PDB file of C-alpha atoms in Angstrom:
ATOM      1  CA  TYR A 996     126.764 105.089  72.775  1.00  0.00           C
ATOM      2  CA  SER A 997     129.918 107.071  72.167  1.00  0.00           C
ATOM      3  CA  SER A 998     132.801 108.208  74.354  1.00  0.00           C
ATOM      4  CA  SER A 999     131.003 111.544  74.738  1.00  0.00           C
ATOM      5  CA  GLY A1000     127.873 109.872  76.158  1.00  0.00           C
ATOM      6  CA  ALA A1001     124.503 108.864  74.725  1.00  0.00           C
ATOM      7  CA  VAL A1002     124.049 110.693  71.424  1.00  0.00           C
ATOM      8  CA  PRO A1003     120.789 110.763  69.423  1.00  0.00           C
ATOM      9  CA  ASP A1004     120.843 109.365  65.884  1.00  0.00           C
ATOM     10  CA  VAL A1005     119.801 111.311  62.784  1.00  0.00           C
ATOM     11  CA  THR A1006     116.140 111.168  63.845  1.00  0.00           C
ATOM     12  CA  ASN A1007     117.065 112.978  67.071  1.00  0.00           C
ATOM     13  CA  ALA A1008     116.070 109.920  69.122  1.00  0.00           C
ATOM     14  CA  TYR A1009     118.033 107.510  71.276  1.00  0.00           C
ATOM     15  CA  ASP A1010     116.591 104.631  73.235  1.00  0.00           C
ATOM     16  CA  ILE A1011     118.188 103.663  76.519  1.00  0.00           C
ATOM     17  CA  GLY A1012     117.178 100.252  77.737  1.00  0.00           C
ATOM     18  CA  SER A1013     114.342  98.267  76.180  1.00  0.00           C
ATOM     19  CA  SER A1014     111.074  96.643  77.165  1.00  0.00           C
ATOM     20  CA  THR A1015     113.049  93.647  78.467  1.00  0.00           C
ATOM     21  CA  LEU A1016     116.274  95.370  79.603  1.00  0.00           C
ATOM     22  CA  LYS A1017     115.229  98.207  81.925  1.00  0.00           C
ATOM     23  CA  TYR A1018     117.303 100.537  84.047  1.00  0.00           C
ATOM     24  CA  LYS A1019     116.505 100.215  87.772  1.00  0.00           C
ATOM     25  CA  ASP A1020     117.210 103.807  88.876  1.00  0.00           C
ATOM     26  CA  ILE A1021     118.066 106.919  86.915  1.00  0.00           C
ATOM     27  CA  TYR A1022     119.405 110.017  88.676  1.00  0.00           C
ATOM     28  CA  ALA A1023     119.477 113.426  87.043  1.00  0.00           C
ATOM     29  CA  THR A1024     119.506 117.072  87.996  1.00  0.00           C
ATOM     30  CA  THR A1025     116.849 118.098  85.494  1.00  0.00           C
ATOM     31  CA  PHE A1026     114.620 115.973  83.315  1.00  0.00           C
ATOM     32  CA  TYR A1027     113.239 117.463  80.121  1.00  0.00           C
ATOM     33  CA  GLY A1028     110.679 115.249  78.457  1.00  0.00           C
ATOM     34  CA  THR A1029     107.135 114.033  78.434  1.00  0.00           C
ATOM     35  CA  ALA A1030     105.850 111.513  80.945  1.00  0.00           C
ATOM     36  CA  THR A1031     102.972 109.613  79.387  1.00  0.00           C
ATOM     37  CA  GLU A1032     102.357 106.885  81.953  1.00  0.00           C
ATOM     38  CA  ALA A1033     102.578 106.180  85.665  1.00  0.00           C
ATOM     39  CA  TYR A1034     102.385 102.832  87.435  1.00  0.00           C
ATOM     40  CA  TYR A1035     100.473 104.298  90.367  1.00  0.00           C
ATOM     41  CA  ALA A1036      97.322 106.334  90.529  1.00  0.00           C
ATOM     42  CA  ASP A1037      97.396 109.463  92.667  1.00  0.00           C
ATOM     43  CA  LEU A1038      99.037 112.816  93.213  1.00  0.00           C
ATOM     44  CA  ALA A1039     100.150 113.225  96.833  1.00  0.00           C
ATOM     45  CA  GLU A1040     102.045 115.609  99.112  1.00  0.00           C
ATOM     46  CA  ASN A1041     103.966 114.933 102.331  1.00  0.00           C
ATOM     47  CA  TYR A1042     102.633 116.408 105.567  1.00  0.00           C
ATOM     48  CA  ILE A1043     104.167 116.173 109.057  1.00  0.00           C
ATOM     49  CA  ALA A1044     102.129 113.721 111.120  1.00  0.00           C
ATOM     50  CA  ASP A1045     102.074 112.936 114.827  1.00  0.00           C
ATOM     51  CA  GLN A1046     102.810 109.266 113.951  1.00  0.00           C
ATOM     52  CA  ASP A1047     102.961 106.876 110.991  1.00  0.00           C
ATOM     53  CA  TYR A1048      99.600 105.964 109.508  1.00  0.00           C
ATOM     54  CA  GLU A1049      98.455 103.077 107.320  1.00  0.00           C
ATOM     55  CA  PRO A1050      97.496 103.825 103.713  1.00  0.00           C
ATOM     56  CA  GLY A1051      93.778 104.565 103.434  1.00  0.00           C
ATOM     57  CA  THR A1052      93.570 106.359 106.798  1.00  0.00           C
ATOM     58  CA  VAL A1053      91.641 109.650 106.763  1.00  0.00           C
ATOM     59  CA  LEU A1054      93.562 112.463 108.492  1.00  0.00           C
ATOM     60  CA  ALA A1055      92.654 115.954 109.671  1.00  0.00           C
ATOM     61  CA  PHE A1056      94.718 119.108 110.117  1.00  0.00           C
ATOM     62  CA  GLY A1057      95.926 119.588 113.702  1.00  0.00           C
ATOM     63  CA  GLY A1058      97.766 117.729 116.428  1.00  0.00           C
ATOM     64  CA  GLU A1059     101.476 117.752 117.228  1.00  0.00           C
ATOM     65  CA  GLY A1060     102.403 117.957 113.536  1.00  0.00           C
ATOM     66  CA  GLU A1061     100.352 119.198 110.621  1.00  0.00           C
ATOM     67  CA  VAL A1062      97.971 116.220 110.462  1.00  0.00           C
ATOM     68  CA  GLU A1063      96.492 113.592 112.773  1.00  0.00           C
ATOM     69  CA  VAL A1064      93.571 111.180 113.056  1.00  0.00           C
ATOM     70  CA  THR A1065      90.752 113.129 114.546  1.00  0.00           C
ATOM     71  CA  THR A1066      89.231 111.619 117.687  1.00  0.00           C
ATOM     72  CA  ILE A1067      86.222 113.908 117.503  1.00  0.00           C
ATOM     73  CA  ALA A1068      83.299 112.173 115.825  1.00  0.00           C
ATOM     74  CA  VAL A1069      82.509 115.148 113.608  1.00  0.00           C
ATOM     75  CA  LYS A1070      81.044 113.787 110.418  1.00  0.00           C
ATOM     76  CA  GLY A1071      82.145 115.867 107.488  1.00  0.00           C
ATOM     77  CA  SER A1072      84.648 117.976 109.447  1.00  0.00           C
ATOM     78  CA  ARG A1073      86.166 120.972 107.651  1.00  0.00           C
ATOM     79  CA  LYS A1074      89.488 120.019 109.311  1.00  0.00           C
ATOM     80  CA  VAL A1075      89.802 116.993 106.993  1.00  0.00           C
ATOM     81  CA  ALA A1076      93.192 116.896 105.238  1.00  0.00           C
ATOM     82  CA  GLY A1077      92.917 113.789 103.068  1.00  0.00           C
ATOM     83  CA  VAL A1078      93.629 110.077 102.734  1.00  0.00           C
ATOM     84  CA  VAL A1079      97.068 108.508 103.293  1.00  0.00           C
ATOM     85  CA  SER A1080      98.358 107.384  99.891  1.00  0.00           C
ATOM     86  CA  THR A1081      99.646 103.899  99.100  1.00  0.00           C
ATOM     87  CA  ASN A1082     102.052 104.559  96.206  1.00  0.00           C
ATOM     88  CA  PRO A1083     101.626 107.997  94.658  1.00  0.00           C
ATOM     89  CA  ALA A1084     102.435 108.434  90.964  1.00  0.00           C
ATOM     90  CA  TYR A1085     103.788 111.870  91.874  1.00  0.00           C
ATOM     91  CA  LEU A1086     104.833 112.915  95.387  1.00  0.00           C
ATOM     92  CA  MET A1087     105.263 116.616  96.122  1.00  0.00           C
ATOM     93  CA  ASN A1088     107.641 117.655  98.927  1.00  0.00           C
ATOM     94  CA  SER A1089     109.152 114.173  98.610  1.00  0.00           C
ATOM     95  CA  GLU A1090     112.217 115.094 100.693  1.00  0.00           C
ATOM     96  CA  ALA A1091     110.065 116.320 103.609  1.00  0.00           C
ATOM     97  CA  ASP A1092     109.267 114.074 106.560  1.00  0.00           C
ATOM     98  CA  GLY A1093     105.715 112.952 107.059  1.00  0.00           C
ATOM     99  CA  VAL A1094     102.943 110.969 105.433  1.00  0.00           C
ATOM    100  CA  ALA A1095     101.861 111.215 101.815  1.00  0.00           C
ATOM    101  CA  LEU A1096      98.285 112.509 101.555  1.00  0.00           C
ATOM    102  CA  ALA A1097      96.432 111.933  98.281  1.00  0.00           C
ATOM    103  CA  ILE A1098      95.360 115.206  96.716  1.00  0.00           C
ATOM    104  CA  SER A1099      93.917 113.822  93.487  1.00  0.00           C
ATOM    105  CA  GLY A1100      93.446 110.429  91.835  1.00  0.00           C
ATOM    106  CA  ARG A1101      92.530 106.876  92.887  1.00  0.00           C
ATOM    107  CA  VAL A1102      93.404 105.868  96.422  1.00  0.00           C
ATOM    108  CA  PRO A1103      92.284 103.083  98.782  1.00  0.00           C
ATOM    109  CA  CYS A1104      90.269 104.565 101.655  1.00  0.00           C
ATOM    110  CA  LYS A1105      89.051 103.106 104.943  1.00  0.00           C
ATOM    111  CA  VAL A1106      85.281 103.465 105.151  1.00  0.00           C
ATOM    112  CA  THR A1107      82.455 102.771 107.544  1.00  0.00           C
ATOM    113  CA  GLY A1108      78.801 102.311 106.695  1.00  0.00           C
ATOM    114  CA  ALA A1109      77.016 101.741 103.407  1.00  0.00           C
ATOM    115  CA  VAL A1110      78.521 103.447 100.355  1.00  0.00           C
ATOM    116  CA  ALA A1111      77.264 103.540  96.759  1.00  0.00           C
ATOM    117  CA  ALA A1112      79.564 104.183  93.809  1.00  0.00           C
ATOM    118  CA  GLY A1113      79.546 107.925  93.168  1.00  0.00           C
ATOM    119  CA  ASP A1114      78.774 108.944  96.772  1.00  0.00           C
ATOM    120  CA  LEU A1115      80.568 111.961  98.203  1.00  0.00           C
ATOM    121  CA  MET A1116      82.953 110.845 100.951  1.00  0.00           C
ATOM    122  CA  VAL A1117      83.603 112.802 104.160  1.00  0.00           C
ATOM    123  CA  SER A1118      85.457 112.157 107.414  1.00  0.00           C
ATOM    124  CA  ALA A1119      83.668 109.801 109.799  1.00  0.00           C
ATOM    125  CA  GLY A1120      85.815 111.139 112.653  1.00  0.00           C
ATOM    126  CA  ASN A1121      87.739 107.926 113.313  1.00  0.00           C
ATOM    127  CA  GLY A1122      90.371 107.664 110.561  1.00  0.00           C
ATOM    128  CA  MET A1123      87.680 106.478 108.177  1.00  0.00           C
ATOM    129  CA  ALA A1124      85.383 108.021 105.609  1.00  0.00           C
ATOM    130  CA  MET A1125      81.632 107.764 105.209  1.00  0.00           C
ATOM    131  CA  ALA A1126      79.123 108.673 102.526  1.00  0.00           C
ATOM    132  CA  ASN A1127      77.395 112.066 102.778  1.00  0.00           C
ATOM    133  CA  ASN A1128      75.833 113.365  99.575  1.00  0.00           C
ATOM    134  CA  ASP A1129      74.715 116.568 101.338  1.00  0.00           C
ATOM    135  CA  ALA A1130      78.323 117.446 102.215  1.00  0.00           C
ATOM    136  CA  LYS A1131      79.467 121.052 102.126  1.00  0.00           C
ATOM    137  CA  ILE A1132      82.519 122.363 100.277  1.00  0.00           C
ATOM    138  CA  GLY A1133      85.604 121.951 102.436  1.00  0.00           C
ATOM    139  CA  THR A1134      84.434 118.656 103.947  1.00  0.00           C
ATOM    140  CA  VAL A1135      84.596 116.368 100.881  1.00  0.00           C
ATOM    141  CA  ILE A1136      87.504 113.916 100.622  1.00  0.00           C
ATOM    142  CA  GLY A1137      86.408 112.556  97.250  1.00  0.00           C
ATOM    143  CA  LYS A1138      83.943 110.288  95.461  1.00  0.00           C
ATOM    144  CA  ALA A1139      83.474 106.563  95.951  1.00  0.00           C
ATOM    145  CA  ILE A1140      84.575 104.574  92.905  1.00  0.00           C
ATOM    146  CA  GLU A1141      82.999 101.394  94.237  1.00  0.00           C
ATOM    147  CA  ALA A1142      80.210 100.391  96.592  1.00  0.00           C
ATOM    148  CA  HIS A1143      80.511  99.040 100.137  1.00  0.00           C
ATOM    149  CA  ALA A1144      77.666  97.092 101.791  1.00  0.00           C
ATOM    150  CA  GLY A1145      78.221  98.361 105.333  1.00  0.00           C
ATOM    151  CA  GLY A1146      80.400  97.959 108.389  1.00  0.00           C
ATOM    152  CA  GLU A1147      84.111  98.779 108.102  1.00  0.00           C
ATOM    153  CA  GLY A1148      86.207  98.129 105.010  1.00  0.00           C
ATOM    154  CA  VAL A1149      88.434  99.628 102.323  1.00  0.00           C
ATOM    155  CA  ILE A1150      87.265 100.880  98.921  1.00  0.00           C
ATOM    156  CA  GLU A1151      88.798 102.896  96.114  1.00  0.00           C
ATOM    157  CA  VAL A1152      87.980 106.587  96.204  1.00  0.00           C
ATOM    158  CA  LEU A1153      88.702 109.342  93.687  1.00  0.00           C
ATOM    159  CA  ALA A1154      90.480 111.891  95.910  1.00  0.00           C
ATOM    160  CA  LEU A1155      89.175 115.394  95.168  1.00  0.00           C
ATOM    161  CA  MET A1156      89.627 117.448  98.356  1.00  0.00           C
ATOM    162  CA  MET A1157      86.894 120.016  97.859  1.00  0.00           C
TER     163      MET A1157
END
């Protein structure tokens, strides 16, 4: 480190921190570089919701904001918006109010009924998802990564929104 700031060495590289001495927060106007890892697993975007929702809740477009839990028991509704994310690796519209909906990647999802790994997941109409392998485009939330024996629970789903 010099009085003019962090300066790369002759190899055009400069390490800041180490595997044991990490910086907590870094603020910058523009970052130029390559991100090769993320601690979390999904890409999400904030949407205005009529209230706060728990991660894993399935939401639909509509209501007082942009998204809400649908009270209509329409299995596989085309109004489905996505699953509330837990900790997105990348959050679009991060300064906007609302809930983070997973657009792609692994996300815990509330489910009801029997689910096999690989099943297409659709809205069950109650903030949960259910398996429906005959689902139409526009109704699919994603694919089940793991199985669920039945009843209500939470499983990991690959969010696809198709």
